[in-house]
Amino acid sequence: MKISYNWLKEYIDIDMEPGKVSEILTNTGLEVEGLEQFESVKGGLEGIVVGEVLSVKKHPNADKLSITEVNLGDGKITSIVCGAPNVEKGQKVPVATTGSTLYSAEDSFKIKRTKIRGEVSEGMICAEDELGLGDSHEGIMVLDNNAVAGTPAGEYFEIVKDSIFEIGLTPNRIDGASHYGVARDLAAFLNQEEATSASLPSVDAFSIDNEKLVIPVEIKNPEACPRYTGLSISGIKVKPSPAWLQNRLRSVGLSPINNVVDITNFVLQETGQPLHAFDADKIKGGKIIVKTLEKGSKFISLDGVERELSDKDLMICNAEEGMCIGGVFGGIDSGVKDETVSIFLESACFDPVYVRKTSKRHQLNTDASFRFERGSDPEMTIYALKRAAMLIKEIAGGEISSAIQDVYPRQFTPVQLELTWANMDRLTGIKIERDKVKSILLSLDFLIIQEYEGGIKLSVPLYRVDVTREADVIEEVLRIFGYNQIPLKNNISSSLNHPPKPDREKIVNHISDLLVSNGFYEMMANSLTKASYYEENDAFDEKASVKLQNPLSQDLNVMRQCLLFGGLEAIIHNINRKRSNLKFFEFGNSYRLSPPYSRDDLALYSEKKILAIFITGNKNEKSWNSNSSKSDIYALKGVLQLIFYKMGIKENILERSGKTSKLFSEGEAFNYKDKELLQYGSVSDKSLKAFEIDQDVQYAFIDFDVLVEILSETKTRFKPPAPYPEVRRDLALLLDEEINFSQLKELAFREEKKILKSVNIFDVFKGEKLEKGKKSYAISFILQDPGKTLTDKHIDGLMNRLIRLYEEKLGAQIR
């Protein structure tokens, strides 16, 4: 939220450096995230001065140029070459002096002393578009004859310079969402040292001119609209706003539209109360009705979009149709246009829940909805209405042609709280003077109803919707008193924390370091995702999705059941940017609702931490000295084996599961003690097609909780390298096609556990030279005895046993 310092000073009498104001506001809870400078004309016309043309003569070397002598008020005569046809002796003109900079849109141009067709030019006589003061470029800008040569142009044109505070407003501090709200906090802080107060301009002069245009108001849904006020103004002239009003709006990032709309935006920024102006001639039946319409009703909003309404959307209607979505957005036909001559001005208080749900339902975020959905001040409606009406009458003309229509069916009662000195002292840790506490609360518009020995009874102002408990009152006192004034104790209290073993964070870090060192990038996807991902994929039960009651959008309306879709989103995002060789991993949570899918039973909700791994594209980038090959399921399997090896997990403790998800076109799954630990494989074409990915993607997910359970039961001990050499022996086996390598490996380790270190496959052959239904495997065996050097007799004995085992169990033939 942007706050103008010049504007702020209209409500509080202060004169201090903007940096100091930033510090005070931050300390009081309105954190200033940035401080920037605003100029009503870019560059502030620095280096531009008023000049007087003393003489004009034709350029000897150019027909369309003139050589002028100009008095810049510095006691010298400056020669300037000018191409404007309207330059004449005696004119007062704006001159960009040497070294000054002119701005246009995104570009800038620095004025230098130069020669133009052989003649020296020491500046530039400017047109209004070159200064940013208008659009005309028909000739130079001629100023009033009373202008004094040498006067800075910024002073002559009254260029506004301002400091703009960028405030990071927290959701609970909607009372600070206006210039007056910020001034009120600033005054409360300064009032501790010197009497200071903030005040709004008086509206005592407000009066009704006639009652020629009375438009009655009826509220049919008082729950959604507890208060609605309005009045009519006739005979207005819609035109551009005066410069001061346009500059005020531009300083806080708003674009001027016309005088009526600009005034409603001005009062919003001033008071925090949203307003809306209707073209009175478009109010059919001459009546305002506040109600909801039937579900499915159509409404075209101000942005030209036809919207289908819910029966929970509050509408501001005339006698026949909806004109505006209450508290959110106007309609395309009912707003103020250039031809509008009469208006109905609305100032209302809407229920925050209704506004928020409507805003999210239609994905409309406006200045009005921002304030209403956090809670508005029902007592500000009348003041804001009068203030805007008086400004419209002053700037746009016209007459106030009705009494104020104030329909207030649901009265608000201020919250009353007790503040006890004992709780005050306990929560603050110090004893603040009681008179100072009361002074701070009074400066924040709290009313002291009763005082007694142990504390005070207070009435909370209606605009402080966030103050509902005694602790909130104490916080109000502390933020104005100053958290920095609470002394720090000399002793520090702490408790020793013994993390459980194994340390989950260390496991995450070890695995992350391992994957990053192998070329992976860590990613973080949103836990919120599209329900359609699970509704359109038969690998998931759509009833198991954890749905949000108030989703930010339809793209973020459920919690993710798995991490696959976030990864595929990241992959297609990168592929579309010409990065197709990708390795990603993510540690994240998945969420699920278990049968019977009762959303009110919290015991049915579950959350799991998952490690997801993605590989796609080539294994390595193309190079002159190496060939590039596609990543496949075996590349992913190698990564998983590397992780288990790093964690000290032996594969023989895992159980192969016959069930793999429909997410995979091929893959494997492993359990640990009947708990699913891991699934990996190639993502199905159906899932890839949904994301328009036309290359294979390998995906694995590991249940982190099961992994931690394995590590808690696994003891990894350091073994020094064996001093005796390794021996390798190879076998070429002819096997039936249905036999796989894992069977060979499992049999080998079952036969020899002591000296057999590893079994690997280094060649597979299938072809016409082999019998039908056969294949050939080339297997290597690494042998090593930790206590002695192996002899040929020992080695040959083991290899013979393995050959007999393969022949008997698998029908293998030695080639």
Short mmCIF file of N, CA and C in Angstrom, two decimals, residues 517-579:
data_model
loop_
_atom_site.label_atom_id
_atom_site.label_comp_id
_atom_site.label_asym_id
_atom_site.label_seq_id
_atom_site.Cartn_x
_atom_site.Cartn_y
_atom_site.Cartn_z
N SER A 517 25.08 -33.17 -6.14
CA SER A 517 26.41 -33.49 -6.64
C SER A 517 26.37 -34.39 -7.87
N ASN A 518 25.20 -34.99 -8.13
CA ASN A 518 25.04 -35.83 -9.32
C ASN A 518 24.20 -35.13 -10.40
N GLY A 519 24.18 -33.81 -10.35
CA GLY A 519 23.57 -33.04 -11.43
C GLY A 519 22.10 -32.73 -11.28
N PHE A 520 21.50 -32.99 -10.11
CA PHE A 520 20.08 -32.71 -9.90
C PHE A 520 19.88 -31.28 -9.39
N TYR A 521 18.69 -30.74 -9.66
CA TYR A 521 18.27 -29.46 -9.11
C TYR A 521 17.10 -29.71 -8.17
N GLU A 522 17.15 -29.07 -7.01
CA GLU A 522 16.01 -29.20 -6.09
C GLU A 522 14.91 -28.24 -6.52
N MET A 523 13.67 -28.69 -6.49
CA MET A 523 12.53 -27.86 -6.84
C MET A 523 11.55 -27.84 -5.68
N MET A 524 10.69 -26.82 -5.68
CA MET A 524 9.64 -26.72 -4.67
C MET A 524 8.35 -26.33 -5.39
N ALA A 525 7.41 -27.24 -5.43
CA ALA A 525 6.12 -26.98 -6.06
C ALA A 525 5.09 -26.62 -4.99
N ASN A 526 4.01 -26.00 -5.43
CA ASN A 526 2.94 -25.61 -4.51
C ASN A 526 2.18 -26.85 -4.03
N SER A 527 1.87 -26.90 -2.75
CA SER A 527 1.07 -28.01 -2.22
C SER A 527 -0.38 -27.91 -2.67
N LEU A 528 -0.80 -26.73 -3.11
CA LEU A 528 -2.14 -26.55 -3.67
C LEU A 528 -2.08 -26.78 -5.17
N THR A 529 -3.07 -27.48 -5.69
CA THR A 529 -3.04 -27.81 -7.12
C THR A 529 -4.46 -27.94 -7.65
N LYS A 530 -4.59 -28.40 -8.90
CA LYS A 530 -5.88 -28.50 -9.56
C LYS A 530 -6.57 -29.83 -9.20
N ALA A 531 -7.86 -29.75 -8.89
CA ALA A 531 -8.62 -30.97 -8.65
C ALA A 531 -8.73 -31.80 -9.92
N SER A 532 -8.71 -31.13 -11.08
CA SER A 532 -8.87 -31.84 -12.35
C SER A 532 -7.76 -32.86 -12.60
N TYR A 533 -6.56 -32.63 -12.03
CA TYR A 533 -5.48 -33.60 -12.20
C TYR A 533 -5.91 -34.98 -11.69
N TYR A 534 -6.64 -35.01 -10.59
CA TYR A 534 -7.03 -36.27 -9.96
C TYR A 534 -8.39 -36.77 -10.47
N GLU A 535 -9.22 -35.85 -10.92
CA GLU A 535 -10.52 -36.24 -11.46
C GLU A 535 -10.39 -36.90 -12.83
N GLU A 536 -9.36 -36.52 -13.58
CA GLU A 536 -9.20 -37.01 -14.95
C GLU A 536 -8.16 -38.11 -15.07
N ASN A 537 -7.67 -38.61 -13.93
CA ASN A 537 -6.63 -39.65 -13.96
C ASN A 537 -7.09 -40.83 -13.11
N ASP A 538 -7.28 -42.00 -13.75
CA ASP A 538 -7.83 -43.14 -13.03
C ASP A 538 -6.82 -43.78 -12.08
N ALA A 539 -5.60 -43.22 -11.99
CA ALA A 539 -4.63 -43.72 -11.00
C ALA A 539 -4.95 -43.22 -9.60
N PHE A 540 -5.89 -42.26 -9.52
CA PHE A 540 -6.20 -41.65 -8.22
C PHE A 540 -7.69 -41.78 -7.92
N ASP A 541 -8.00 -41.73 -6.64
CA ASP A 541 -9.37 -41.66 -6.18
C ASP A 541 -9.69 -40.20 -5.93
N GLU A 542 -10.53 -39.62 -6.76
CA GLU A 542 -10.80 -38.18 -6.64
C GLU A 542 -11.47 -37.83 -5.31
N LYS A 543 -12.16 -38.81 -4.69
CA LYS A 543 -12.78 -38.53 -3.39
C LYS A 543 -11.73 -38.32 -2.31
N ALA A 544 -10.52 -38.82 -2.53
CA ALA A 544 -9.46 -38.72 -1.53
C ALA A 544 -8.80 -37.34 -1.52
N SER A 545 -9.14 -36.49 -2.46
CA SER A 545 -8.53 -35.16 -2.51
C SER A 545 -9.01 -34.31 -1.34
N VAL A 546 -8.08 -33.62 -0.71
CA VAL A 546 -8.42 -32.70 0.38
C VAL A 546 -8.75 -31.35 -0.26
N LYS A 547 -10.03 -31.00 -0.24
CA LYS A 547 -10.50 -29.80 -0.93
C LYS A 547 -10.49 -28.59 -0.01
N LEU A 548 -10.21 -27.42 -0.59
CA LEU A 548 -10.24 -26.17 0.17
C LEU A 548 -11.65 -25.59 0.15
N GLN A 549 -12.06 -25.05 1.28
CA GLN A 549 -13.39 -24.44 1.34
C GLN A 549 -13.43 -23.12 0.59
N ASN A 550 -12.35 -22.34 0.70
CA ASN A 550 -12.30 -21.04 0.03
C ASN A 550 -11.04 -20.98 -0.83
N PRO A 551 -11.04 -21.67 -1.98
CA PRO A 551 -9.82 -21.70 -2.80
C PRO A 551 -9.50 -20.35 -3.40
N LEU A 552 -8.20 -20.09 -3.55
CA LEU A 552 -7.77 -18.84 -4.17
C LEU A 552 -8.19 -18.78 -5.63
N SER A 553 -8.19 -19.95 -6.29
CA SER A 553 -8.63 -20.03 -7.68
C SER A 553 -8.93 -21.49 -7.98
N GLN A 554 -9.50 -21.76 -9.15
CA GLN A 554 -9.82 -23.12 -9.53
C GLN A 554 -8.55 -23.93 -9.84
N ASP A 555 -7.43 -23.23 -10.04
CA ASP A 555 -6.16 -23.92 -10.26
C ASP A 555 -5.48 -24.30 -8.95
N LEU A 556 -6.03 -23.83 -7.84
CA LEU A 556 -5.43 -24.12 -6.53
C LEU A 556 -6.53 -24.49 -5.55
N ASN A 557 -7.31 -25.51 -5.89
CA ASN A 557 -8.50 -25.79 -5.07
C ASN A 557 -8.42 -27.09 -4.27
N VAL A 558 -7.33 -27.87 -4.42
CA VAL A 558 -7.15 -29.06 -3.59
C VAL A 558 -5.69 -29.18 -3.16
N MET A 559 -5.47 -29.96 -2.09
CA MET A 559 -4.11 -30.32 -1.69
C MET A 559 -3.64 -31.50 -2.55
N ARG A 560 -2.38 -31.53 -2.89
CA ARG A 560 -1.89 -32.55 -3.80
C ARG A 560 -1.87 -33.94 -3.15
N GLN A 561 -2.26 -34.95 -3.92
CA GLN A 561 -2.18 -36.34 -3.46
C GLN A 561 -0.80 -36.93 -3.73
N CYS A 562 -0.10 -36.37 -4.71
CA CYS A 562 1.24 -36.83 -5.02
C CYS A 562 2.05 -35.66 -5.55
N LEU A 563 3.36 -35.89 -5.74
CA LEU A 563 4.23 -34.81 -6.19
C LEU A 563 4.48 -34.84 -7.70
N LEU A 564 3.84 -35.80 -8.39
CA LEU A 564 4.12 -35.96 -9.82
C LEU A 564 3.73 -34.74 -10.63
N PHE A 565 2.53 -34.21 -10.42
CA PHE A 565 2.02 -33.17 -11.32
C PHE A 565 2.78 -31.85 -11.16
N GLY A 566 3.21 -31.56 -9.95
CA GLY A 566 4.05 -30.37 -9.77
C GLY A 566 5.36 -30.51 -10.53
N GLY A 567 5.91 -31.74 -10.52
CA GLY A 567 7.14 -31.98 -11.27
C GLY A 567 6.94 -31.87 -12.76
N LEU A 568 5.82 -32.39 -13.27
CA LEU A 568 5.53 -32.31 -14.71
C LEU A 568 5.31 -30.86 -15.13
N GLU A 569 4.70 -30.06 -14.25
CA GLU A 569 4.54 -28.63 -14.55
C GLU A 569 5.91 -27.97 -14.69
N ALA A 570 6.83 -28.31 -13.78
CA ALA A 570 8.18 -27.74 -13.85
C ALA A 570 8.91 -28.21 -15.10
N ILE A 571 8.70 -29.47 -15.47
CA ILE A 571 9.38 -30.01 -16.66
C ILE A 571 8.91 -29.32 -17.93
N ILE A 572 7.58 -29.19 -18.12
CA ILE A 572 7.10 -28.54 -19.35
C ILE A 572 7.45 -27.06 -19.36
N HIS A 573 7.51 -26.45 -18.19
CA HIS A 573 7.94 -25.05 -18.10
C HIS A 573 9.36 -24.89 -18.64
N ASN A 574 10.24 -25.83 -18.27
CA ASN A 574 11.64 -25.78 -18.73
C ASN A 574 11.76 -26.18 -20.19
N ILE A 575 11.01 -27.20 -20.61
CA ILE A 575 11.07 -27.62 -22.02
C ILE A 575 10.65 -26.48 -22.93
N ASN A 576 9.63 -25.74 -22.53
CA ASN A 576 9.17 -24.60 -23.33
C ASN A 576 10.20 -23.48 -23.42
N ARG A 577 11.20 -23.56 -22.56
CA ARG A 577 12.28 -22.57 -22.58
C ARG A 577 13.59 -23.20 -23.03
N LYS A 578 13.46 -24.24 -23.85
CA LYS A 578 14.59 -24.89 -24.52
C LYS A 578 15.55 -25.58 -23.57
N ARG A 579 15.03 -26.06 -22.42
CA ARG A 579 15.84 -26.86 -21.50
C ARG A 579 15.15 -28.21 -21.36
#
